[in-house]
Coordinates of C-alpha atoms in Angstrom, one line a residue:
M118 CA 26.4 33.9 6.0
A119 CA 25.3 30.3 6.5
K120 CA 22.1 29.3 4.7
V121 CA 19.5 27.1 6.5
A122 CA 16.3 25.6 5.4
V123 CA 13.5 25.3 8.0
A124 CA 10.9 22.6 7.6
L125 CA 7.8 24.8 8.1
S126 CA 4.6 23.1 9.1
G127 CA 2.7 26.3 9.8
G128 CA 2.8 25.5 13.6
V129 CA 4.3 27.5 16.4
D130 CA 7.4 25.4 16.9
S131 CA 8.7 25.6 13.3
S132 CA 7.7 29.2 13.0
V133 CA 9.7 30.3 16.0
T134 CA 12.6 28.1 14.8
A135 CA 12.8 30.2 11.6
L136 CA 12.5 33.4 13.6
L137 CA 15.3 32.5 16.1
L138 CA 17.6 31.4 13.3
M139 CA 17.0 34.8 11.5
Q140 CA 17.9 36.6 14.7
K141 CA 21.1 34.6 14.9
G142 CA 22.1 35.9 11.5
Y143 CA 21.3 32.9 9.3
D144 CA 20.0 33.2 5.7
V145 CA 16.7 31.4 6.3
I146 CA 14.4 29.8 3.8
G147 CA 11.2 27.8 4.4
I148 CA 10.2 24.4 2.9
T149 CA 6.9 22.6 3.4
G150 CA 6.2 19.1 2.2
K151 CA 2.7 18.5 0.8
M152 CA 2.1 15.0 2.0
N153 CA -1.3 14.2 0.4
D154 CA -4.2 15.5 -1.5
L155 CA -6.5 16.1 1.5
P156 CA -7.8 19.6 2.3
A157 CA -5.8 19.5 5.5
A158 CA -2.5 19.3 3.5
D159 CA -3.5 22.4 1.6
V160 CA -4.2 24.2 4.9
V161 CA -0.7 23.2 6.1
C162 CA 0.9 24.7 3.0
Q163 CA -1.2 27.9 3.3
N164 CA -0.3 28.3 7.0
A165 CA 3.4 27.8 6.3
K166 CA 3.3 30.3 3.5
A167 CA 1.7 32.8 5.9
V168 CA 4.6 32.4 8.3
A169 CA 7.2 32.7 5.5
D170 CA 5.4 35.9 4.2
K171 CA 5.4 37.3 7.8
L172 CA 9.1 36.6 8.1
Q173 CA 9.8 37.7 4.5
I174 CA 11.8 34.6 3.7
P175 CA 11.8 32.5 0.5
F176 CA 9.3 29.6 0.6
Y177 CA 9.1 26.3 -1.3
V178 CA 6.5 23.6 -1.4
L179 CA 7.5 20.1 -2.3
D180 CA 4.8 17.7 -3.6
L181 CA 5.7 14.6 -1.6
S182 CA 2.4 12.9 -1.8
Q183 CA 3.6 9.9 -3.8
K184 CA 6.7 9.4 -1.6
F185 CA 4.7 9.9 1.5
K186 CA 2.3 7.2 0.4
E187 CA 5.1 4.8 -0.4
K188 CA 7.2 5.4 2.6
V189 CA 4.7 6.2 5.4
I190 CA 1.1 5.3 4.5
D191 CA 1.9 2.0 2.9
Y192 CA 4.2 1.2 5.8
F193 CA 1.4 2.1 8.2
D194 CA -1.2 -0.1 6.4
N195 CA 1.2 -3.0 6.0
G196 CA 2.0 -2.8 9.7
Y197 CA -1.6 -3.4 10.7
L198 CA -1.9 -6.2 8.2
N199 CA 1.1 -7.9 9.9
S200 CA -0.4 -7.6 13.4
E201 CA 1.9 -4.7 14.2
T202 CA 1.2 -1.2 15.6
P203 CA 3.2 1.1 13.3
N204 CA 4.9 4.4 14.2
P205 CA 4.3 6.8 11.3
C206 CA 6.0 9.8 12.9
A207 CA 9.3 8.0 13.3
M208 CA 9.1 6.7 9.8
C209 CA 8.2 10.2 8.4
N210 CA 11.2 11.7 10.2
K211 CA 13.5 9.1 8.7
C212 CA 12.2 8.9 5.1
I213 CA 10.5 12.3 4.5
K214 CA 11.8 15.1 6.8
W215 CA 15.4 13.8 6.9
G216 CA 14.9 12.0 3.5
E217 CA 13.2 14.0 0.8
I218 CA 13.1 17.5 2.4
F219 CA 16.6 17.3 3.9
N220 CA 18.1 16.1 0.6
Y221 CA 16.2 18.8 -1.3
A222 CA 17.5 21.5 1.1
I223 CA 21.1 20.4 1.1
N224 CA 21.6 19.1 -2.4
D225 CA 19.2 21.1 -4.6
L226 CA 19.0 24.4 -2.8
G227 CA 22.6 24.4 -1.6
C228 CA 21.8 25.0 2.1
D229 CA 24.4 24.5 4.7
Y230 CA 21.9 23.3 7.3
F231 CA 18.5 21.9 7.8
A232 CA 16.4 22.9 10.9
T233 CA 13.1 21.7 12.4
G234 CA 11.1 22.6 15.5
H235 CA 12.0 19.4 17.4
Y236 CA 13.0 19.8 21.0
A237 CA 16.5 18.2 21.1
N238 CA 20.1 19.3 21.6
I239 CA 22.9 18.3 19.2
Q240 CA 26.4 18.5 20.6
K241 CA 29.6 17.4 18.9
I242 CA 31.5 15.2 21.4
G243 CA 34.9 14.3 20.1
E244 CA 34.5 13.0 16.6
Y245 CA 30.8 12.4 16.7
Y246 CA 27.5 14.3 17.0
T247 CA 25.4 13.3 19.9
L248 CA 21.8 14.1 20.7
F249 CA 20.9 15.2 24.2
P250 CA 17.5 15.9 25.8
A251 CA 16.0 19.3 25.5
K252 CA 15.5 21.6 28.5
D253 CA 11.7 20.9 28.6
P254 CA 11.3 17.2 29.6
R255 CA 7.7 17.2 28.6
K256 CA 8.8 17.8 25.0
D257 CA 11.4 15.0 24.7
Q258 CA 11.5 14.2 21.0
L259 CA 14.7 12.1 20.9
Y260 CA 12.4 9.0 20.6
F261 CA 11.4 10.0 17.1
L262 CA 15.0 10.8 16.0
F263 CA 16.8 7.5 16.8
S264 CA 17.2 6.5 13.2
L265 CA 19.1 9.6 12.0
T266 CA 22.7 9.4 10.9
Q267 CA 25.9 11.3 11.7
E268 CA 25.8 13.0 8.3
Q269 CA 22.3 14.2 9.0
F270 CA 23.2 15.4 12.5
S271 CA 26.1 17.3 11.2
K272 CA 23.8 19.4 9.0
T273 CA 20.9 19.7 11.4
L274 CA 20.0 22.6 13.8
F275 CA 17.5 22.4 16.7
P276 CA 17.2 26.0 18.0
L277 CA 14.4 25.2 20.4
Y278 CA 16.4 22.9 22.7
D279 CA 17.0 25.5 25.4
Y280 CA 13.4 26.7 25.6
E281 CA 10.2 25.5 27.2
K282 CA 7.0 25.3 25.2
S283 CA 5.5 28.2 27.1
Q284 CA 8.5 30.4 26.1
I285 CA 8.0 29.5 22.5
R286 CA 4.4 30.6 22.6
E287 CA 5.4 33.8 24.2
I288 CA 7.9 34.5 21.4
A289 CA 5.3 33.8 18.8
E290 CA 2.9 36.2 20.5
K291 CA 5.5 38.9 20.9
Y292 CA 6.4 38.8 17.2
D293 CA 2.8 38.3 16.1
L294 CA 3.5 35.2 14.1
P295 CA 0.5 33.8 12.3
S296 CA 1.0 30.5 14.2
K297 CA 0.8 32.1 17.7
S298 CA -2.5 30.4 18.5
A299 CA -1.9 27.2 16.7
K300 CA -2.6 24.0 18.7
D301 CA -0.1 21.2 18.9
S302 CA -0.8 18.4 16.4
Q303 CA -1.7 15.1 18.1
D304 CA -3.3 13.2 15.3
I305 CA -2.2 11.1 12.4
C306 CA -2.0 13.6 9.6
F307 CA -3.4 11.4 6.8
I308 CA -6.5 10.5 8.8
P309 CA -8.7 13.7 8.6
K310 CA -11.0 14.6 11.4
P311 CA -13.6 13.5 12.4
K312 CA -12.6 10.1 11.0
L313 CA -11.1 7.8 13.7
L314 CA -8.3 5.3 13.2
K315 CA -10.8 2.4 13.3
D316 CA -12.9 4.1 10.6
Y317 CA -9.7 4.4 8.4
L318 CA -8.8 0.8 9.0
Y319 CA -12.4 -0.4 8.2
E320 CA -12.3 1.5 4.9
K321 CA -8.9 0.0 4.0
F322 CA -9.5 -3.6 5.1
G323 CA -13.2 -4.0 5.6
K324 CA -14.9 -5.6 8.6
K325 CA -13.7 -9.2 9.2
R326 CA -15.4 -11.2 11.9
G327 CA -13.0 -12.8 14.3
D328 CA -12.8 -14.1 17.9
F329 CA -11.8 -12.8 21.2
I330 CA -9.9 -15.6 23.0
D331 CA -9.0 -15.7 26.7
V332 CA -5.2 -16.0 26.7
S333 CA -5.2 -18.1 29.9
T334 CA -8.0 -20.6 29.2
C335 CA -8.2 -20.4 25.3
K336 CA -12.0 -20.0 25.6
K337 CA -13.9 -17.8 23.2
L338 CA -15.2 -14.7 25.0
G339 CA -16.8 -12.9 22.1
E340 CA -16.3 -11.6 18.6
H341 CA -14.8 -8.5 16.9
D342 CA -14.8 -6.9 13.4
G343 CA -11.1 -7.2 12.7
C344 CA -8.0 -7.7 14.8
F345 CA -6.2 -4.9 13.0
Q346 CA -8.1 -2.4 15.1
Y347 CA -6.6 -3.6 18.3
T348 CA -3.1 -3.0 19.8
I349 CA -1.2 -4.6 22.7
G350 CA -2.3 -3.2 26.1
Q351 CA -5.6 -1.8 24.7
R352 CA -8.4 -1.8 27.2
K353 CA -11.1 0.4 25.7
G354 CA -13.2 -0.9 22.8
I355 CA -13.2 -4.6 23.7
G356 CA -16.8 -4.5 24.9
I357 CA -16.8 -7.7 26.9
A358 CA -18.2 -7.8 30.4
A359 CA -15.9 -9.4 33.0
E360 CA -15.2 -9.4 36.7
N361 CA -12.0 -7.5 36.1
P362 CA -11.0 -5.2 33.2
L363 CA -9.7 -7.0 30.1
Y364 CA -6.7 -6.0 28.0
V365 CA -5.4 -7.0 24.6
V366 CA -2.4 -9.3 25.1
R367 CA -1.7 -10.5 21.5
T368 CA -3.2 -10.4 18.1
D369 CA -2.9 -12.9 15.2
M370 CA -3.7 -11.5 11.8
D371 CA -3.4 -14.9 10.1
T372 CA -6.4 -16.2 12.2
N373 CA -7.9 -12.8 12.8
T374 CA -7.8 -13.6 16.6
V375 CA -7.4 -11.1 19.5
Y376 CA -6.1 -12.7 22.7
I377 CA -7.3 -10.9 25.8
G378 CA -6.7 -11.2 29.6
E379 CA -6.3 -9.3 32.8
K380 CA -3.7 -6.5 32.9
D381 CA -0.9 -8.7 34.3
K382 CA -0.9 -10.7 31.1
A383 CA 0.0 -7.6 29.1
Y384 CA 3.4 -7.4 30.8
G385 CA 6.7 -8.9 29.6
S386 CA 10.3 -9.1 30.6
E387 CA 12.0 -9.3 27.3
L388 CA 11.6 -8.3 23.6
Y389 CA 13.5 -8.6 20.3
L390 CA 14.4 -5.9 17.8
K391 CA 15.2 -5.7 14.1
N392 CA 16.9 -3.0 12.0
I393 CA 19.2 -1.9 14.8
H394 CA 20.7 1.6 14.5
K395 CA 23.4 3.3 16.6
T396 CA 23.3 7.1 16.4
Y397 CA 27.1 7.1 16.6
P398 CA 29.7 4.3 16.5
F399 CA 30.4 2.5 19.8
E400 CA 32.0 -0.9 20.1
E401 CA 29.9 -2.3 23.0
N402 CA 27.2 -4.8 21.9
S403 CA 26.2 -5.7 25.5
F404 CA 25.2 -2.7 27.6
D405 CA 22.6 -1.2 30.0
V406 CA 20.3 1.6 29.0
M407 CA 17.4 3.7 29.9
T408 CA 14.7 3.0 27.3
K409 CA 11.3 3.8 26.0
I410 CA 9.3 1.2 24.0
R411 CA 6.7 3.8 23.1
Y412 CA 6.8 7.6 23.1
N413 CA 4.5 8.5 25.9
M414 CA 5.9 6.2 28.6
P415 CA 8.4 6.8 31.5
F416 CA 12.0 5.7 31.1
V417 CA 12.7 2.2 32.3
K418 CA 16.0 0.3 32.7
A419 CA 16.9 -2.5 30.3
H420 CA 19.9 -4.6 29.2
V421 CA 20.7 -4.8 25.5
E422 CA 22.5 -7.7 23.6
I423 CA 23.1 -6.9 19.9
T424 CA 23.8 -9.7 17.4
D425 CA 24.3 -8.4 13.8
N426 CA 21.3 -6.3 13.0
T427 CA 19.0 -7.6 15.7
A428 CA 19.0 -7.3 19.5
K429 CA 17.5 -8.8 22.6
M430 CA 16.3 -6.5 25.4
T431 CA 15.7 -7.7 29.0
F432 CA 14.0 -5.8 31.8
P433 CA 14.7 -6.1 35.5
E434 CA 11.1 -5.3 36.1
P435 CA 8.3 -6.4 33.6
V436 CA 7.1 -3.7 31.3
Y437 CA 3.6 -3.1 30.0
S438 CA 2.5 -3.3 26.5
I439 CA 5.4 -4.6 24.4
T440 CA 4.1 -3.9 21.0
P441 CA 5.4 -5.2 17.7
G442 CA 5.9 -2.4 15.2
Q443 CA 6.8 0.2 17.7
A444 CA 10.4 1.5 18.3
A445 CA 12.4 0.7 21.3
V446 CA 14.8 3.6 21.8
W447 CA 18.0 3.6 23.9
Y448 CA 19.3 6.4 26.1
N449 CA 22.6 6.6 28.0
I450 CA 22.0 5.6 31.5
D451 CA 24.1 8.4 33.0
D452 CA 23.2 11.6 31.0
G453 CA 20.2 10.6 28.9
H454 CA 21.9 11.1 25.5
L455 CA 20.5 9.1 22.5
L456 CA 22.3 5.8 21.7
G457 CA 20.0 4.4 19.1
G458 CA 17.4 1.7 19.0
G459 CA 15.4 -0.6 16.8
W460 CA 11.9 -1.9 15.8
I461 CA 10.1 -4.4 18.1
I462 CA 9.3 -7.7 16.5

């Protein structure tokens, strides 16, 4: 009987993942990472333990607070200090879930597989493992998995790929899982409610008076309390009256300046990437893709030119809000499988 560790969050997706694997005959255990010392982290561990107790499976808690701070929170803070908009979920997947928790499951507990509640479909095509979209297009989570390796894919299971979210909730209700009424998590886990992102950033960096500059005329239009609280394409929170809505076009942390303009100024036709990763080996370094340059956007076409560990992407139609610090993820133009991606610079 194969042994599989499920990353339990206490939510409905990971709970049903564990249940489905048990029903398929796997020897299932649960692991939860305690990511920080906030009360919310204790609640996550308590909720996950309640699920494990209901399913009568062994349960482990890993104190990952120091690793999470180093790999995710510090990365997040430094991103804003460098005029970037970081992507903590993608970094957490790479360094924590498929880093610390995956390694503990496979190497320390001797598990054959590691499983999560992500909606994605792993298939072995020839020599290589390939990630395809899940059945429910609204739950596409390939974007957050672009940096995983073949070794990790070979030992990963995604049981939810053939389900829609409504079906997962029905299963949780049917088997009376403690997570049956849990809401989907949408927030940054280390910023506790009701604190907002801007509150967190003010606490970290303090308020720093700077200028709003019109990107077209270079005229000063107003002042702000720190350019780190603004991201490319942002409209709300600028607070400057104008004939047409104004958007953030660029930020400069060195001068604490936010450049703003009308919406057309927030579009671009090319971008550059660093830290390129291919999810499986392929020889082409010049190719067309469907891409997302942030998670919650429709797919768009692009052409990719890779040079060493960097890449240039060009778009036939200008795209909105090219944001340094976010991931640009590549999908096969024919069947949507995951090719890889990199980080926008």
